[in-house]
Amino acid sequence: MAEDQTKRKFYLTTPIYYANSRPHVGSAYTTIACDVIARYKRMCGYDVAYLTGMDEHGVNIERAAEKQGISEQELVDRNCKIFQDLWTLLGISNTHFIRTTSGKHARGVQELIRRTRRVSPDAIFKRKYEGRYCIYDNLYVSDSPEPANCPTCGRPAELVSEENYFFRLSAYQEKLLDLYKQNPQFVVPDFRFNEVKSFVESGLKDISISRKSIKWGIPWPDDPEHVFYVWYDALTSYMTGIGFGSAGEKDRAEFARYWPADIHAMGKEIIRFHAVYWPAFLMAAGVQLPKQIVAHGWLLFEQEKMSKSKGNVAYPEPIVKAFDELTGAKVGNDALRYYLLRETVFGQDGNFSREALIARYNADLANGLGNLASRTLTMISNYCGGVIPDAHTGAGPFSKSYTDFIGAFSEVSLQIILEAYDVFGFAGAILSIWELIASADRYLVLEKPWALASESARRDELERVLYAAAESIRFVTILAHPVIPDATEKIWHQLGLPGSVASQRIDRVLDADRKLLPGTHIRKPEGVFPRIDKKEALERIEAMENEIRNSGSSRSGAAQPRATEATSGSGTSGAAATAAQPGTSGQAAATAATGATLATPPAPAANTKISIEDFAKIELRVGVVKSAEKVQGADKLLKLLVDIGDEVRQVLAGIALAYQPEQLVGRKVVIVANLAPRKLRGQESNGMLLAASDGADGKPVLCTFAEDIMPGAKVK
RNA sequence: GCCGGCGUAGCUCAGUGGUAGAGCGAGGGUCUCAUAAUCCCUAGGCCGUGGGUUCGAUUCCCCCCGCCGGCACCA
């Protein structure tokens, strides 16, 4: 918050994280990536505001709190602390932190809607909302009145209707397309941008932005029966987090300084809300639009399919703490950050593997940078009395390896690395920096300073070599600092340099007056990245993860799986990997994946019972599949003819990903016989097959019978 | 079904119209300042399949197979 008005500002945000459970590696990935950008921009001389925060409203919070017998506020306070502790552990340099339960946020959201009604009176309107709602799982399944099945339990959802406030998104199609045209970098990577464009081109529907049934939310101004619904509330935090809606002089100035955001970063699953809804909301309110939406990919866990029994969800804390404990040094944070950024191409999905992380740590950090610093500083300590020697750049002759080496640390390499950072090419930047480390190691072997040290006549050569090596470490330390802040500060200190690396100008690392000063006393060399034993580390990490899992805090409120978990497997068999949803709130994930929205019912879920009369309304009958075929133009639909005793029904079922048509013929199934007919892909469906779905990948499994039973028999 | 991407050495990936590259892992060697670290050498891989354009394609075009993403769709 140390604003320096003479500097150019830079404002970036992570998504706000949903407060119903603890963060996993995916959330950490988003936040770390943003932290690297923030640190990098600061080192380029920007006045950076970096916002992260918590999404603390909605039904999942209500439910989780109830389950734990505490108030909503207690629950979100507790989970907020877990997130904040993690950000501290990861050295996240955010300058702002927003919680949607804060008073200032609520005032900002209400202010934005008031402003919208002033600027665009047509944008907000009230209308009857009709959607499908599952009474068993207490969630909105679909925003359309069309019949729908609950993604969690598979049962048909109830039709519900209430008056809601809507945002006229449909009116913004052309304006959005124009925005995209004017700003070819509005969304990165470009393939995501194309997806956004085609989504908007295909037509936009108005969206509901309030709910009557939710209590745990921000009341609608002048109509407190309503609360704001998910996205309008959540997205606005990017503004309220830096002072929007506040009457205070300081807040107003801060907002004026930092808005619009330069970057909103997030996982790919919530890009639509940021690239479509959010600009539309802002246009309607007459507020400046963010400059860029940056979407990264997912982390897939160790190439294997997620399974609850395996519990292979990775949490950041065990990794960081295990590394710290086993090495007796604070290296875990750097290890995790380095691995995540080095191993994945930002924007694309990446693999997350603990083994690979440990291997990277040992190969690149311990054997690479750590060892280079250690050997160089030790030699300066042993051969030069612990003082940075003279560079001897004045008089030759210079060996070829010297000129080559100096040449590597040139404006050219610097520009390559800076450009990589500028386009979020973290892996590329790291690769280039580590090439420099390798060249330093190579240089030392060629020059053999340990041999020079024994020949007093070659004193100048020795000093020249060690000075060059030390300089190369300074160079690398500054360039790598955004990625590995802890170790670079340690090396900086060991080089005897004043202040912190963080306050160095990364783009001026080559300036003559910033080079190491001969005569500087270095400090005691200490290994910054002690090597770690793979087996030991794996065991330690696993033990700590089990602790978290058994403590129950890993899913303090997630009653149903996030829908994105199901979609990421995409119905393939075998090798499907399951992803973390970096940067997603659970609420957001569910919304993104299903197009449905979550809300809370007035009554608690588990206590909702129906009467036998209610059940009797549903006519379930045994059927035998007579024929089955794929429906043209649909991935998931099969057209079945089902004999239910007195007639043969045509039924369409969305099970094509799980069943081959031929294997269904002759099979006994249960169908809902008195369901209203519905057209699907032009074909009429008369009834519905009962199926359970596996939470992990959402694959349907048909109900059937072990004993013989006649078609047409009633099921009850 | 529509739109887009990918398929290159064990693994992760670069790459170019002209007889294929890096890192990691593995094998061998070397120095000894350093964290059993460094450095050097070693992988002979139909560059998914088939066809086309071309003097010549891994690189350009088309089909197919496999994988992935977005949308539609999942009574």
XYZ file of N, CA, C and O in Angstrom, chain A residues 556-615:
240
model
N -14.670 -29.379 4.586
C -15.516 -28.944 5.669
C -16.942 -28.689 5.224
O -17.827 -28.639 6.027
N -17.164 -28.527 3.983
C -18.538 -28.235 3.620
C -18.961 -28.765 2.280
O -20.093 -28.614 1.883
N -18.065 -29.385 1.586
C -18.404 -29.776 0.229
C -19.324 -30.981 0.224
O -18.901 -32.118 0.195
N -20.576 -30.700 0.257
C -21.548 -31.783 0.310
C -21.583 -32.535 -1.006
O -21.738 -33.738 -1.037
N -21.424 -31.804 -2.068
C -21.393 -32.497 -3.350
C -20.097 -32.158 -4.046
O -19.496 -31.124 -3.780
N -19.668 -33.042 -4.913
C -18.415 -32.776 -5.603
C -18.576 -31.571 -6.513
O -19.655 -31.291 -6.990
N -17.511 -30.867 -6.701
C -17.570 -29.773 -7.659
C -17.773 -30.355 -9.045
O -17.190 -31.361 -9.403
N -18.605 -29.708 -9.757
C -18.988 -30.269 -11.049
C -17.819 -30.358 -12.007
O -17.775 -31.227 -12.859
N -16.854 -29.468 -11.863
C -15.729 -29.519 -12.792
C -14.914 -30.782 -12.619
O -14.242 -31.225 -13.518
N -14.971 -31.336 -11.441
C -14.244 -32.581 -11.241
C -14.797 -33.664 -12.145
O -14.076 -34.475 -12.680
N -16.093 -33.630 -12.284
C -16.716 -34.635 -13.125
C -16.396 -34.384 -14.594
O -16.098 -35.302 -15.332
N -16.415 -33.147 -14.999
C -16.216 -32.871 -16.418
C -14.778 -33.090 -16.851
O -14.529 -33.416 -17.990
N -13.852 -32.929 -15.939
C -12.466 -33.014 -16.371
C -12.098 -34.415 -16.835
O -11.207 -34.590 -17.630
N -12.800 -35.403 -16.315
C -12.538 -36.757 -16.779
C -13.163 -36.999 -18.139
O -12.772 -37.888 -18.855
N -14.134 -36.227 -18.439
C -14.828 -36.202 -19.716
C -15.210 -37.585 -20.229
O -15.213 -37.839 -21.410
N -15.547 -38.440 -19.324
C -16.165 -39.686 -19.723
C -15.243 -40.659 -20.422
O -15.687 -41.652 -20.963
N -13.981 -40.415 -20.437
C -13.109 -41.381 -21.060
C -12.760 -42.455 -20.035
O -12.917 -42.263 -18.854
N -12.284 -43.550 -20.517
C -11.951 -44.588 -19.569
C -10.451 -44.608 -19.353
O -9.690 -44.058 -20.124
N -10.051 -45.262 -18.323
C -8.630 -45.506 -18.132
C -7.802 -44.298 -17.753
O -7.730 -43.930 -16.608
N -7.202 -43.706 -18.728
C -6.150 -42.740 -18.454
C -6.625 -41.342 -18.094
O -5.840 -40.442 -18.001
N -7.903 -41.179 -17.919
C -8.397 -39.843 -17.620
C -7.760 -39.310 -16.352
O -7.704 -39.979 -15.342
N -7.269 -38.143 -16.433
C -6.662 -37.540 -15.263
C -7.634 -36.552 -14.663
O -8.488 -36.009 -15.346
N -7.522 -36.378 -13.409
C -8.428 -35.467 -12.763
C -7.689 -34.217 -12.356
O -6.548 -34.257 -11.963
N -8.371 -33.143 -12.464
C -7.681 -31.878 -12.306
C -8.067 -31.152 -11.044
O -9.155 -31.305 -10.523
N -7.137 -30.373 -10.615
C -7.466 -29.400 -9.597
C -8.061 -28.223 -10.319
O -7.820 -28.024 -11.490
N -8.829 -27.448 -9.624
C -9.343 -26.260 -10.273
C -8.651 -25.070 -9.660
O -9.105 -24.503 -8.699
N -7.535 -24.743 -10.227
C -6.791 -23.638 -9.659
C -7.632 -22.384 -9.693
O -8.294 -22.105 -10.671
N -7.583 -21.702 -8.628
C -8.197 -20.395 -8.623
C -9.705 -20.389 -8.665
O -10.316 -19.398 -8.998
N -10.282 -21.490 -8.348
C -11.722 -21.525 -8.446
C -12.340 -21.560 -7.081
O -11.870 -22.245 -6.206
N -13.401 -20.906 -6.946
C -14.180 -21.168 -5.762
C -15.051 -22.361 -6.082
O -15.398 -22.601 -7.223
N -15.383 -23.123 -5.088
C -16.234 -24.279 -5.326
C -17.538 -23.850 -5.964
O -18.056 -24.470 -6.869
N -18.007 -22.748 -5.489
C -19.231 -22.191 -6.017
C -19.047 -21.885 -7.490
O -19.855 -22.235 -8.326
N -17.946 -21.255 -7.757
C -17.673 -20.871 -9.130
C -17.538 -22.086 -10.019
O -18.035 -22.125 -11.122
N -16.862 -23.085 -9.504
C -16.631 -24.274 -10.307
C -17.946 -24.916 -10.699
O -18.159 -25.292 -11.831
N -18.810 -25.007 -9.734
C -20.089 -25.642 -10.020
C -20.847 -24.840 -11.050
O -21.454 -25.371 -11.966
N -20.788 -23.556 -10.908
C -21.491 -22.698 -11.834
C -20.915 -22.824 -13.224
O -21.619 -22.952 -14.199
N -19.616 -22.836 -13.280
C -18.967 -22.871 -14.576
C -19.266 -24.149 -15.322
O -19.484 -24.150 -16.510
N -19.280 -25.237 -14.609
C -19.370 -26.516 -15.294
C -20.779 -26.863 -15.726
O -20.982 -27.457 -16.762
N -21.736 -26.536 -14.938
C -23.078 -27.002 -15.244
C -23.921 -25.930 -15.878
O -24.975 -26.209 -16.407
N -23.476 -24.722 -15.807
C -24.315 -23.642 -16.254
C -25.456 -23.453 -15.274
O -26.332 -22.633 -15.438
N -25.442 -24.243 -14.254
C -26.460 -24.129 -13.234
C -25.872 -23.324 -12.097
O -24.721 -22.946 -12.102
N -26.659 -23.088 -11.121
C -26.182 -22.273 -10.040
C -26.601 -22.902 -8.732
O -27.567 -23.630 -8.667
N -25.843 -22.616 -7.733
C -26.152 -23.177 -6.436
C -26.848 -22.132 -5.594
O -26.503 -20.983 -5.615
N -27.773 -22.583 -4.863
C -28.436 -21.663 -3.951
C -28.941 -22.462 -2.784
O -28.989 -23.677 -2.820
N -29.318 -21.778 -1.768
C -29.759 -22.517 -0.606
C -31.269 -22.541 -0.536
O -31.928 -21.585 -0.896
N -31.819 -23.619 -0.090
C -33.248 -23.709 0.091
C -33.574 -23.189 1.481
O -32.700 -23.154 2.323
N -34.796 -22.828 1.697
C -35.177 -22.364 3.024
C -34.985 -23.463 4.061
O -34.613 -23.207 5.183
N -35.250 -24.703 3.683
C -35.174 -25.791 4.655
C -33.879 -26.558 4.491
O -33.365 -26.697 3.408
N -33.356 -27.060 5.602
C -32.136 -27.855 5.523
C -32.319 -29.121 4.712
O -33.357 -29.763 4.792
N -31.308 -29.463 4.003
C -31.405 -30.546 3.041
C -31.753 -31.890 3.660
O -32.711 -32.549 3.278
N -30.970 -32.274 4.608
C -31.079 -33.626 5.125
C -32.441 -33.885 5.757
O -32.887 -35.018 5.834
N -33.092 -32.821 6.170
C -34.358 -33.019 6.864
C -35.549 -33.033 5.916
O -36.672 -33.255 6.327
N -35.306 -32.769 4.659
C -36.424 -32.725 3.740
C -36.927 -34.126 3.462
O -36.196 -34.964 2.956
N -38.159 -34.363 3.808
C -38.756 -35.669 3.534
C -39.976 -35.457 2.656
O -40.603 -34.406 2.691
N -40.276 -36.479 1.895
C -41.517 -36.400 1.141
C -42.457 -37.468 1.666
O -42.040 -38.434 2.318
N -43.703 -37.280 1.399
C -44.684 -38.256 1.881
C -44.770 -39.409 0.890
O -44.315 -39.302 -0.248
N -45.406 -40.482 1.331
C -45.591 -41.629 0.447
C -46.461 -41.237 -0.738
O -46.294 -41.748 -1.841
N -47.334 -40.256 -0.487
C -48.180 -39.793 -1.597
C -47.319 -39.134 -2.676
O -47.570 -39.292 -3.868
N -46.343 -38.372 -2.208
C -45.443 -37.751 -3.180
C -44.758 -38.812 -4.022
O -44.655 -38.720 -5.230
N -44.278 -39.829 -3.338
C -43.554 -40.874 -4.056
C -44.473 -41.595 -5.032
O -44.074 -41.958 -6.137
